[in-house]
Coordinates of C-alpha atoms in Angstrom, one line a residue:
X1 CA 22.4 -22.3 -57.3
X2 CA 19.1 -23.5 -56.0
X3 CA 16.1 -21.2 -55.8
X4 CA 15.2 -20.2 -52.2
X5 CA 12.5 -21.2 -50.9
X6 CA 9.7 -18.3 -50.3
X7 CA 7.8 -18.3 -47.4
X8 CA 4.7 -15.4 -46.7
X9 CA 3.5 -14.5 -43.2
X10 CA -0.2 -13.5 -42.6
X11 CA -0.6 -12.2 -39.4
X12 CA -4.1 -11.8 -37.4
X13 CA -4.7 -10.4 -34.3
X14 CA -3.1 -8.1 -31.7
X15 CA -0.1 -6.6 -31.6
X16 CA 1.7 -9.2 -29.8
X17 CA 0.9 -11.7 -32.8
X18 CA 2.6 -8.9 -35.2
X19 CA 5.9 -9.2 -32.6
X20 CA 5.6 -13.2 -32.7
X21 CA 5.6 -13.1 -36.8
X22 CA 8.0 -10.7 -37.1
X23 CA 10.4 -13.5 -34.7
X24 CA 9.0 -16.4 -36.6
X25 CA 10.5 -14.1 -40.0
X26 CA 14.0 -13.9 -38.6
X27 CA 14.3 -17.2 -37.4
X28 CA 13.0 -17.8 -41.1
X29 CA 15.7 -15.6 -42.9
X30 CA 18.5 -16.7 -40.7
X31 CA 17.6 -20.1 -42.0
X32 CA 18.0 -19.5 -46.1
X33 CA 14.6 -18.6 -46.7
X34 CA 13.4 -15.8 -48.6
X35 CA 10.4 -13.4 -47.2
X36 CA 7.6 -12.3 -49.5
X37 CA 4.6 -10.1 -48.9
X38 CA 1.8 -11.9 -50.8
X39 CA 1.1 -15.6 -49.8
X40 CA 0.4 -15.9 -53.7
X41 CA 3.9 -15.9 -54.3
X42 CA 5.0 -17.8 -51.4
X43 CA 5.9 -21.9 -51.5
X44 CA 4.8 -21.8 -48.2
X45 CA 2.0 -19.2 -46.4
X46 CA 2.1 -19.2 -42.5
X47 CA -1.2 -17.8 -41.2
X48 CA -0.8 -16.2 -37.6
X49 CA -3.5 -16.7 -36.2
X50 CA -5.9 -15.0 -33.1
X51 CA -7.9 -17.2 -30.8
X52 CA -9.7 -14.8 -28.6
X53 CA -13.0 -14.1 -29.5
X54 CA -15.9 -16.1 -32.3
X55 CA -15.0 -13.4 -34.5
X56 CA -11.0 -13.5 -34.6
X57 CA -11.0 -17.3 -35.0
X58 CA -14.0 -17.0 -37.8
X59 CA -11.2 -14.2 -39.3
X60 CA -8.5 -16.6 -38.9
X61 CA -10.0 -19.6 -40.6
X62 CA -11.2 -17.7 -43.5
X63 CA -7.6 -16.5 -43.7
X64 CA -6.2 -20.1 -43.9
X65 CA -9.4 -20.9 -46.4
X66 CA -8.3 -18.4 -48.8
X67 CA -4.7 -19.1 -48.5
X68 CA -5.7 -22.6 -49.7
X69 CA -7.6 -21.4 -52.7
X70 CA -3.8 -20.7 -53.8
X71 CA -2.7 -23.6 -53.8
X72 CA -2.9 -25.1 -57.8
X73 CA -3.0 -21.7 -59.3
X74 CA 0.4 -20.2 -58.5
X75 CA 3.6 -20.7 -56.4
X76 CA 1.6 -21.3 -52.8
X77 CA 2.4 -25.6 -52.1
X78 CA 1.5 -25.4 -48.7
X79 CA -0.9 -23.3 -46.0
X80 CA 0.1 -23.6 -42.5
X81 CA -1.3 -22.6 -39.1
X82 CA 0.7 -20.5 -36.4
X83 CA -0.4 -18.4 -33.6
X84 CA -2.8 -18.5 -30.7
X85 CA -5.9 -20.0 -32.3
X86 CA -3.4 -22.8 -33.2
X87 CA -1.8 -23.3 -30.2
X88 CA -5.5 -23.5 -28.3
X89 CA -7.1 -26.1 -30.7
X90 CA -3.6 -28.0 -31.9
X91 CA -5.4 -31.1 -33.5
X92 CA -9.3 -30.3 -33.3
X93 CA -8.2 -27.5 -35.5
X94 CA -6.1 -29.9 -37.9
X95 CA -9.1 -32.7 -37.7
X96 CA -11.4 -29.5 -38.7
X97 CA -9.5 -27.9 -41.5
X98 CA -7.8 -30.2 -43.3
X99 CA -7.3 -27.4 -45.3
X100 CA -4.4 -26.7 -43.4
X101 CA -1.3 -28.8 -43.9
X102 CA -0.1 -28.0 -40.8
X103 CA -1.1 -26.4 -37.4
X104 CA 2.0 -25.6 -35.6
X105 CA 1.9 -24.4 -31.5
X106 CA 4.5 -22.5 -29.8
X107 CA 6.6 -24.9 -28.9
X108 CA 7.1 -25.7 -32.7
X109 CA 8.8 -22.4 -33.4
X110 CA 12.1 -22.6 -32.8
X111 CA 11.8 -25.1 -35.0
X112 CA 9.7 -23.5 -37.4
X113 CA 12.7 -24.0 -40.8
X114 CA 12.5 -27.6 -40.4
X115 CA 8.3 -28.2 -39.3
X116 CA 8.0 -26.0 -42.8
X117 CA 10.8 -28.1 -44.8
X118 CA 8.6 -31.2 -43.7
X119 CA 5.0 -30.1 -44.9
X120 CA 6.6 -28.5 -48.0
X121 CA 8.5 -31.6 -48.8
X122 CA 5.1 -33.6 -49.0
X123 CA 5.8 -34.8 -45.0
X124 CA 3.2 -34.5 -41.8
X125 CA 4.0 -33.0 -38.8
X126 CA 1.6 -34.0 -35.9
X127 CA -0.5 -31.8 -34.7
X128 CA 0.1 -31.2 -30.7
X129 CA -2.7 -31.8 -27.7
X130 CA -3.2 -28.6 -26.3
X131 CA -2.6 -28.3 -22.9
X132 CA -2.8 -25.4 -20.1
X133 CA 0.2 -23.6 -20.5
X134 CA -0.3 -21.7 -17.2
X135 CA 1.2 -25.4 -15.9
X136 CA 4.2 -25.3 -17.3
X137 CA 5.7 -22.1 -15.3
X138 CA 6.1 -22.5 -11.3
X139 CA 3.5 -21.2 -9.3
X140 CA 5.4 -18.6 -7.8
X141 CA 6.6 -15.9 -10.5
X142 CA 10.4 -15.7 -8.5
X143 CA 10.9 -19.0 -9.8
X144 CA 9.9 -18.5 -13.4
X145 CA 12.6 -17.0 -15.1
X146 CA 15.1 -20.1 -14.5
X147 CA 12.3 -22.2 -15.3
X148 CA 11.1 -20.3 -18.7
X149 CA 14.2 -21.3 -20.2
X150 CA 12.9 -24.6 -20.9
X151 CA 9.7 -23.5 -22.0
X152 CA 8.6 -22.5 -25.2
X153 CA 7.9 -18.4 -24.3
X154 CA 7.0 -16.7 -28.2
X155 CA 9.4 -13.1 -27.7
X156 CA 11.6 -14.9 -25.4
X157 CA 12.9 -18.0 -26.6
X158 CA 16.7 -17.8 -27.9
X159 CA 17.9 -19.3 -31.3
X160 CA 20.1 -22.4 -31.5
X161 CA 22.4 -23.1 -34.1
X162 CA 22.2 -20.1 -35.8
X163 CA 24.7 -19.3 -38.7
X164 CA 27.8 -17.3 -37.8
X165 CA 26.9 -14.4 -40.4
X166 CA 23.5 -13.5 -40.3
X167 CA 21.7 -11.6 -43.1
X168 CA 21.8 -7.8 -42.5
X169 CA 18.8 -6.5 -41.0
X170 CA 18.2 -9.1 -38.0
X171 CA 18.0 -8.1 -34.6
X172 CA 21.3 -8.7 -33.1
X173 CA 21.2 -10.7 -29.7
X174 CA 20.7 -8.7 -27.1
X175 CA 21.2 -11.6 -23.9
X176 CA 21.4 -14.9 -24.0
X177 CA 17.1 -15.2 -24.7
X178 CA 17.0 -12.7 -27.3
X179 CA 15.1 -13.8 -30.3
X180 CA 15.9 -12.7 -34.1
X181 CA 13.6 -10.6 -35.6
X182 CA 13.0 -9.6 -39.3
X183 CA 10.7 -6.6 -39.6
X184 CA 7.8 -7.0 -41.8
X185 CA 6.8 -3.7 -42.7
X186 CA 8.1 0.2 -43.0
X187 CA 6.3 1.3 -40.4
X188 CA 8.2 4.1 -38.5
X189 CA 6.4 2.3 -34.9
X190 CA 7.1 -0.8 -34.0
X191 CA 5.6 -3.1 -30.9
X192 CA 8.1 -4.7 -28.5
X193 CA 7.1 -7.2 -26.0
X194 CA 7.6 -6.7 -22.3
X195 CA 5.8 -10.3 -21.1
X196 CA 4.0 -13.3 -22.4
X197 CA 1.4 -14.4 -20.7
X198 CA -1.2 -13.9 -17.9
X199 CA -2.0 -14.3 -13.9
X200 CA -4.9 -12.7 -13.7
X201 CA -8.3 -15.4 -14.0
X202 CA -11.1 -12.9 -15.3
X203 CA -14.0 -15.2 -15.3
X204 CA -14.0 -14.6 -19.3
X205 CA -11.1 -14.9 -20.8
X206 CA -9.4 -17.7 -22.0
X207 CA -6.1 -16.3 -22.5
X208 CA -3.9 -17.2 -19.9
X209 CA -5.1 -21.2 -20.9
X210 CA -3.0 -20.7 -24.0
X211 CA -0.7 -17.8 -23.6
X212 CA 0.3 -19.4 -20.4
X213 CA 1.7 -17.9 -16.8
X214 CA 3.4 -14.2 -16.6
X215 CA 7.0 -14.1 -17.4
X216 CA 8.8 -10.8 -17.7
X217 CA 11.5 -10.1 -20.6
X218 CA 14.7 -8.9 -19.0
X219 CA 14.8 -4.7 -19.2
X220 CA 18.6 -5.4 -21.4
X221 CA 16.9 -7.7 -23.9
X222 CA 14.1 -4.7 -23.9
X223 CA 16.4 -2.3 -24.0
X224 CA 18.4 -4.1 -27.3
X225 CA 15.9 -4.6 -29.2
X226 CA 14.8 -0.9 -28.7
X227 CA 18.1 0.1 -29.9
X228 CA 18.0 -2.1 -32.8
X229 CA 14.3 -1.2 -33.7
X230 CA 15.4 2.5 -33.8
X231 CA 18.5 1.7 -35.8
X232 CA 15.9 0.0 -38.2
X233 CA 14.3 3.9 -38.7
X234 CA 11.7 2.7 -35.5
X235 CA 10.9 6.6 -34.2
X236 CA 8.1 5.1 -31.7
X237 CA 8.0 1.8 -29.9
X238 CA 4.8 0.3 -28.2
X239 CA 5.2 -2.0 -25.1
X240 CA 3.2 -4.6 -25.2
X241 CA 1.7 -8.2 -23.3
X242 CA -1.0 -9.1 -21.1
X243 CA -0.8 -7.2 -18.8
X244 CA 2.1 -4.4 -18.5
X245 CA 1.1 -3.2 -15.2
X246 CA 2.9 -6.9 -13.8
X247 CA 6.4 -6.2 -15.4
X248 CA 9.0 -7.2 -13.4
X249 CA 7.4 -9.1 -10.4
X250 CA 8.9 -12.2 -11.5
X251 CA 12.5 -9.8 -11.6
X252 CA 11.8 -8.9 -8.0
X253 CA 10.8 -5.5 -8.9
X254 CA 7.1 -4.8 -9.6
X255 CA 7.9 -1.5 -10.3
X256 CA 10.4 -2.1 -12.7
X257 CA 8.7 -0.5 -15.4
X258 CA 9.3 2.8 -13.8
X259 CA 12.8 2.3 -13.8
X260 CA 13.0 0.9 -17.7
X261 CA 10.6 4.1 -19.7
X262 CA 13.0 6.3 -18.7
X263 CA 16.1 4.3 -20.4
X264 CA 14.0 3.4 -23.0
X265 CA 12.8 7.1 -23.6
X266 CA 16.9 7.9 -23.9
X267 CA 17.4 5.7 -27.0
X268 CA 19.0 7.3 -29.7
X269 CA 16.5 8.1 -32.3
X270 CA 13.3 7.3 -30.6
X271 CA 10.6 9.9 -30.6
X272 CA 8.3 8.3 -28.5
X273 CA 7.3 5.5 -26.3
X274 CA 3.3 4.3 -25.3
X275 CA 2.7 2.0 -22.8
X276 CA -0.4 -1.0 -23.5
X277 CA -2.5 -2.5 -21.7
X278 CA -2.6 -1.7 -18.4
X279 CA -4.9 -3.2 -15.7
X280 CA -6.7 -0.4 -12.9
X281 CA -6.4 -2.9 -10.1
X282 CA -3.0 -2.8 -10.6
X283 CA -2.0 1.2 -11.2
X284 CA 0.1 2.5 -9.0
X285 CA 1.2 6.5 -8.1
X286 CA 4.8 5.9 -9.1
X287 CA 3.5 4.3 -12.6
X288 CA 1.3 7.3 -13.3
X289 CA 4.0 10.0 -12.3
X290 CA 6.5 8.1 -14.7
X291 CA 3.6 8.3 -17.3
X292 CA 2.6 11.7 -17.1
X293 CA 6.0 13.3 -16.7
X294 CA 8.6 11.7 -18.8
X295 CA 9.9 13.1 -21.7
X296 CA 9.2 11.2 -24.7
X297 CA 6.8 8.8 -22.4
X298 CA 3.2 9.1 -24.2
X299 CA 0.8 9.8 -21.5
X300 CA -1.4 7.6 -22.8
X301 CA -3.5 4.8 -20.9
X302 CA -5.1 1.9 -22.1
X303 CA -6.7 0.7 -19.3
X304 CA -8.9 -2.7 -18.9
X305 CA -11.8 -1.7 -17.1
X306 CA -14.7 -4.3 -19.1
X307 CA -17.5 -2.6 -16.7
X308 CA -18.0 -0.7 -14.4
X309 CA -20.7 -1.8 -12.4
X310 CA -19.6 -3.7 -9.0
X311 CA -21.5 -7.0 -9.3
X312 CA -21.0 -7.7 -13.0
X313 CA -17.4 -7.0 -12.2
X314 CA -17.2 -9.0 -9.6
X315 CA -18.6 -12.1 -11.4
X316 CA -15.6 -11.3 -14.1
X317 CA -13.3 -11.8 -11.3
X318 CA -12.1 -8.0 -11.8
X319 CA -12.5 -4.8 -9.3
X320 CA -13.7 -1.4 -9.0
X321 CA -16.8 0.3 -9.6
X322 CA -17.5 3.6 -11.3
X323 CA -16.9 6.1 -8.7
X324 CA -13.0 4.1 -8.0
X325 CA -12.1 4.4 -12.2
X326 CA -13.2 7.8 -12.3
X327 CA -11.1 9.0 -9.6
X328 CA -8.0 7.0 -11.0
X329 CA -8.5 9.4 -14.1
X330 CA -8.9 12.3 -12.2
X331 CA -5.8 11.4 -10.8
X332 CA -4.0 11.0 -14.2
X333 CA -5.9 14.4 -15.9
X334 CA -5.0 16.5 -12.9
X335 CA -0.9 15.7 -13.6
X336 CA -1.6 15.0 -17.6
X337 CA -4.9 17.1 -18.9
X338 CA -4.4 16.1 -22.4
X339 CA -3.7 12.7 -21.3
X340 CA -5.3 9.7 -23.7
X341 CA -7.4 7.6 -22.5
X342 CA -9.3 4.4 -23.7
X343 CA -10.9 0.9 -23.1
X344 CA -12.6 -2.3 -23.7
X345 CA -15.9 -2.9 -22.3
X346 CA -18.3 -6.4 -22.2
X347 CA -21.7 -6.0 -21.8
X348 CA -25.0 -8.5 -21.4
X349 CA -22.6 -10.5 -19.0
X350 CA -24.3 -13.6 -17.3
X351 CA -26.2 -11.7 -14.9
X352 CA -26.0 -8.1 -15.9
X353 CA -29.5 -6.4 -15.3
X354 CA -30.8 -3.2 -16.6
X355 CA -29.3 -1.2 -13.6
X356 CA -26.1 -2.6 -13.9
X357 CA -25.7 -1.0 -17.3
X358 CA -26.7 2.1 -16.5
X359 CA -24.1 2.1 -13.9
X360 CA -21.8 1.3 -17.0
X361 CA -23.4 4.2 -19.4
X362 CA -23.0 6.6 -15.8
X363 CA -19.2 6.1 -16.3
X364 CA -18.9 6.1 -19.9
X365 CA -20.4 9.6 -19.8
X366 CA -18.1 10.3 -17.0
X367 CA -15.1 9.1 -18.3
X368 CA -14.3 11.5 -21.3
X369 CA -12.5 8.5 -22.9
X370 CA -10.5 8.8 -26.4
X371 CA -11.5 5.7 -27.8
X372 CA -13.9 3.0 -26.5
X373 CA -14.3 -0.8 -27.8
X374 CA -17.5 -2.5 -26.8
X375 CA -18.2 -6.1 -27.2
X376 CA -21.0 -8.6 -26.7
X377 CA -21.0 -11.4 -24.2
X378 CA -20.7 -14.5 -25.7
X379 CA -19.2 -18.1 -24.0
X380 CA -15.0 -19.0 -24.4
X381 CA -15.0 -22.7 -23.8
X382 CA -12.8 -23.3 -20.8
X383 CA -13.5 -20.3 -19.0
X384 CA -15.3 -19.8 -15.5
X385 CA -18.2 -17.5 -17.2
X386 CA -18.7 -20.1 -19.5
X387 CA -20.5 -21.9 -16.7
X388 CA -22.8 -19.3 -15.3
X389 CA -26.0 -19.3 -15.1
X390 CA -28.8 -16.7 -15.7
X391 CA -27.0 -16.4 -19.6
X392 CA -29.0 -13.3 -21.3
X393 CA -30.5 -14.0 -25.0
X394 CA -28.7 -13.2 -27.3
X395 CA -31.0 -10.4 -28.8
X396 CA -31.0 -9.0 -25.2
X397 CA -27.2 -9.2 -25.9
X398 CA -27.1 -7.6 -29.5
X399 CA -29.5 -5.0 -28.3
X400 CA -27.3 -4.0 -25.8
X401 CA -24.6 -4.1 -27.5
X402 CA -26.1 -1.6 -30.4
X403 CA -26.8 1.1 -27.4
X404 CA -24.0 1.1 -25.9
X405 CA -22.0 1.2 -29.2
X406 CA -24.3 3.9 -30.0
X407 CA -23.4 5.9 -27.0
X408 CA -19.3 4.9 -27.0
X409 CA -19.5 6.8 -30.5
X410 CA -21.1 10.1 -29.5
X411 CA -19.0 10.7 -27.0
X412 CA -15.7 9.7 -28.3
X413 CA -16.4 11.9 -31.2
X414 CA -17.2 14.3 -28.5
X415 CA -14.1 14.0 -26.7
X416 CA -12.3 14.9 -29.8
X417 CA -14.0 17.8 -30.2
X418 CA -12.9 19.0 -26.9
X419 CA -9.6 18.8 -28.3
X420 CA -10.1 21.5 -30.8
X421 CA -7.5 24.2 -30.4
X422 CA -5.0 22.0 -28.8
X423 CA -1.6 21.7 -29.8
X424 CA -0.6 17.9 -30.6
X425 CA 2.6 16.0 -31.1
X426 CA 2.2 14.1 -34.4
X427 CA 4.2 11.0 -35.7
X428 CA 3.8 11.0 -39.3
X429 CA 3.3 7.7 -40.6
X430 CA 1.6 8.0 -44.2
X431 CA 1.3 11.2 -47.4
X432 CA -1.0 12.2 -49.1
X433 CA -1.3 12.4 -52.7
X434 CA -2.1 14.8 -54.9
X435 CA -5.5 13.6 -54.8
X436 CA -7.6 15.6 -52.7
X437 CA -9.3 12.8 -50.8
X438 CA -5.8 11.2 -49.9
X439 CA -4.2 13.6 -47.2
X440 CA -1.2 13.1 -45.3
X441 CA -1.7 10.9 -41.7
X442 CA -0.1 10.8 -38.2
X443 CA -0.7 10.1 -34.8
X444 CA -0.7 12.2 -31.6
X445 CA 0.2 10.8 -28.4
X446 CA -3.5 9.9 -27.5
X447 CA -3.8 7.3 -30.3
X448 CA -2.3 4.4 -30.3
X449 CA -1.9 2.1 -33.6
X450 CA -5.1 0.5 -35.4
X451 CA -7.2 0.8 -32.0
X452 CA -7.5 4.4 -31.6
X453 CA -8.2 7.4 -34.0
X454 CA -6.2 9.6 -36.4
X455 CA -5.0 12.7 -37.2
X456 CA -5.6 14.0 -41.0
X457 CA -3.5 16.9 -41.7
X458 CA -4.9 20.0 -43.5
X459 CA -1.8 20.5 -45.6
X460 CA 1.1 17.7 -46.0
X461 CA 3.8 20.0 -47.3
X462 CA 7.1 19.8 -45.8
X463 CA 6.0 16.6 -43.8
X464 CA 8.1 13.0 -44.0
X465 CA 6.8 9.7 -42.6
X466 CA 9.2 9.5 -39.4
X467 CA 8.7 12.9 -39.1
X468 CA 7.2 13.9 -35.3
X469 CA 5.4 17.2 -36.1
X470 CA 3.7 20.3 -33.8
X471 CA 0.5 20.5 -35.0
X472 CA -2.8 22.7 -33.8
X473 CA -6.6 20.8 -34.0
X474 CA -8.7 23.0 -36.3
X475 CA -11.5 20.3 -36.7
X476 CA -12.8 16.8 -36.0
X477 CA -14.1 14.1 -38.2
X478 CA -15.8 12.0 -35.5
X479 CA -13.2 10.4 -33.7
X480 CA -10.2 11.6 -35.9
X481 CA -8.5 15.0 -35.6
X482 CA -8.0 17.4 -38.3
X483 CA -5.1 19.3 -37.9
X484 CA -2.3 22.0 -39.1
X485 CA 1.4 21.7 -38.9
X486 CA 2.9 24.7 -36.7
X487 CA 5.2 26.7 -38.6
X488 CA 8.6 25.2 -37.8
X489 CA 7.0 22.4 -36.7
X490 CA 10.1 20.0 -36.0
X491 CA 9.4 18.9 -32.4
X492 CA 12.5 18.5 -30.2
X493 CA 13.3 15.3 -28.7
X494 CA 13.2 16.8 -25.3
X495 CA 9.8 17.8 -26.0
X496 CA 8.7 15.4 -27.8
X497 CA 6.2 13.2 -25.8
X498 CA 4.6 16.0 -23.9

């Protein structure tokens, strides 16, 4: 019998990417060949790549780089490129790293046993043109869903010619554009996409160029895979896309997400469900009851704001100010106090004076948030802001950048100290050792997965990764929690999430 061929996926980027690997792995499987961790023991690595910002793409092409460096001292043959990075560039990035033996866009994976049979076998498979993929959808989001079925839609798209018996462990269809999926990790949370793609136009972000227009998963193919993840040992499950606050408007319901956390939340053997990225233009009462008063619903918000100062938002296409954002978490605190709360700010934006971010460090200070990411302006060919004049220098830029970084970290770890001597609901995901330095790790229902903080827990006896715990704050170690277990500590699923 033949030896299978191996194949290793490196993923990059947001949690979305992780969703679009772990499809790209099933279709893989359900194809003969055989998963392996480590691309040094792979015929083939498959880098997923992110195309957002300088930085992720610098990330993603030293990733493909030292994937190559394989190649002549082990199993690796070939190094190929998947993910948004490659679907943006398509051929520049092929003409430019010929390192890569392929660079494979969207519409390549359903496809993606025979594109990798072709560059292992020695063959070439073009590189594509990119194009906008916001063209390829109707204008009008009713009309998208009959539409998307002809359009390449990573999380969407549904296998063809699939063997009768699959290998165990692949998500079962759900509907008729269910993909397979193959999870690539233990992890007792798991993401699961709601939407691809983007309608918004803030002035600096490429995005929606590449990911293309909003489209909407059906709430039954949500609502499989759910089942399936938490047949898998899945105990929380992350929606994710763009821009989660646009479910269902393509599905004649924009407040359809109201209507799916609670069936989601009634899946057997899930613990907990958190809600990503969510847009304040678009937050509505109905979302925010559903959010703050479900069981098993995270209150957690992970709101876009990106500033706060009225003309610098305005010239990102956005809205608000600071006085609107802080009264939308007012709002939320006053029905969820120990709600979470974080987000993503730009500053030294073309145009941004001195005043303007003040107006941004007035609502930081404001805000009380759990966990604040601040960025740099920099140019994204192809976007509006790209254009601008009145561009700040860049050591205007990096200066900024280093005080309001400087600021986001005193007061998150701040925030966390307010939270000393509350009680929190703790997934644990890792143990401890019996090294001292190695304790055992969870997350409460403020933190979301690699973007937010941690809980360390002062003792890990008695505790299982799965396990959701009752645990009280004793202490703070900047933006991380230290924390006890509760005697009896077992939280019940009807508690669990609030």
């Amino acid at each position: 019998m033949p030896e299978r061929r191996t194949v290793a996926l490196v993923t990059l980027g947001c949690a979305r990417n992780e969703v679009d690997s772990e499809e790209l792995a099933g279709r893989l499987e359900a194809d003969g060949w055989q998963l392996v961790e480590d691309a040094e023991d792979a015929d083939v690595a498959v880098v997923n790549t992110c195309g957002f910002v300088e930085a992720a793409k610098k990330d993603s092409v030293d990733a493909l780089l030292e994937a190559n460096d394989l190649k002549g001292h082990g199993r690796t043959q070939a190094v190929v490129a998947v993910g948004c990075m490659a679907e943006r560039y398509g051929k520049e990035l092929a003409e430019a790293l010929p390192e890569a033996d392929g660079v494979l866009g969207f519409d390549d994976y359903t496809n993606i046993s025979d594109r990798l049979q072709t560059i292992l076998n020695g063959g070439i498979h073009a590189a594509h043109t990119p194009r906008d993929r916001r063209k390829l959808l109707p204008i009008s989001p009713a009309e998208r869903q009959s539409a998307g079925a002809e359009v390449a839609l990573p999380g969407h798209g549904a296998p063809e010619d699939l063997p009768e018996d699959l290998p165990e462990g692949l998500a079962p269809e759900s509907g008729p554009r269910a993909p397979l999926r193959r999870r690539l990790g233990g992890s007792p949370v798991a993401s699961v996409k709601l939407a691809s793609g983007c309608d918004r136009r803030c002035s600096f972000c490429a995005i929606p160029s590449f990911r293309g227009a909003f489209i909407s998963r059906r709430p039954s193919d949500v609502l499989g895979e759910t089942r399936w993840l938490a047949e898998q040992g899945v105990k929380e499950v992350m929606l994710v896309s763009e821009n989660n606050t646009s479910y269902g408007k393509d599905l004649g319901d924009i407040r359809l997400l109201e209507t799916l956390l609670p069936e989601l939340a009634e899946v057997d053997g899930i613990e907990r469900v958190r809600v990503s990225y969510l847009q304040p233009a678009e937050m509505r009462p109905g979302l925010i009851d559903v959010l703050t008063s479900t069981p098993k619903i995270a209150p957690y918000f992970d709101l876009s704001f990106q500033h706060s100062a009225p003309d610098v938002l305005r010239a990102m296409r956005r809205f608000g100010d600071t006085d609107r954002f802080l009264e939308l978490l007012d709002t939320i605190r006053a029905k969820a106090p120990q709600a979470g709360v974080r987000s993503n700010f730009i500053v030294g934006f073309p145009g941004e004076t001195e005043a303007d971010l003040a107006e941004l460090e007035r609502f930081l200070t404001g805000a009380r948030l759990d966990a604040i990411g601040v960025f740099g302006y920099s140019d994204e060919e192809g976007t509006e802001a790209a254009t601008y004049g009145h561009k700040l220098d860049e050591d205007v830029v990096a200066a900024r950048l280093a005080r309001v970084s400087r600021l986001a970290e005193e007061l998150v770890a701040q925030r966390a100290e307010e939270r000393v001597g509350e009680t929190v609901h703790v997934l644990v995901e890792s143990l401890g050792s019996t090294d001292d330095d190695e304790r055992a790790v969870g997350r409460a229902e403020h933190q979301a997965p690699e973007t937010d903080g941690q809980v360390l827990f002062t003792s890990g006896e008695g505790l299982t990764v799965g396990r959701m715990v009752e645990a009280k704050v004793v202490g703070t170690e900047g933006v991380d929690l230290v924390a006890e277990p509760l005697p009896g500590s077992l939280v019940c699923t009807e508690e669990a999430g609030r």
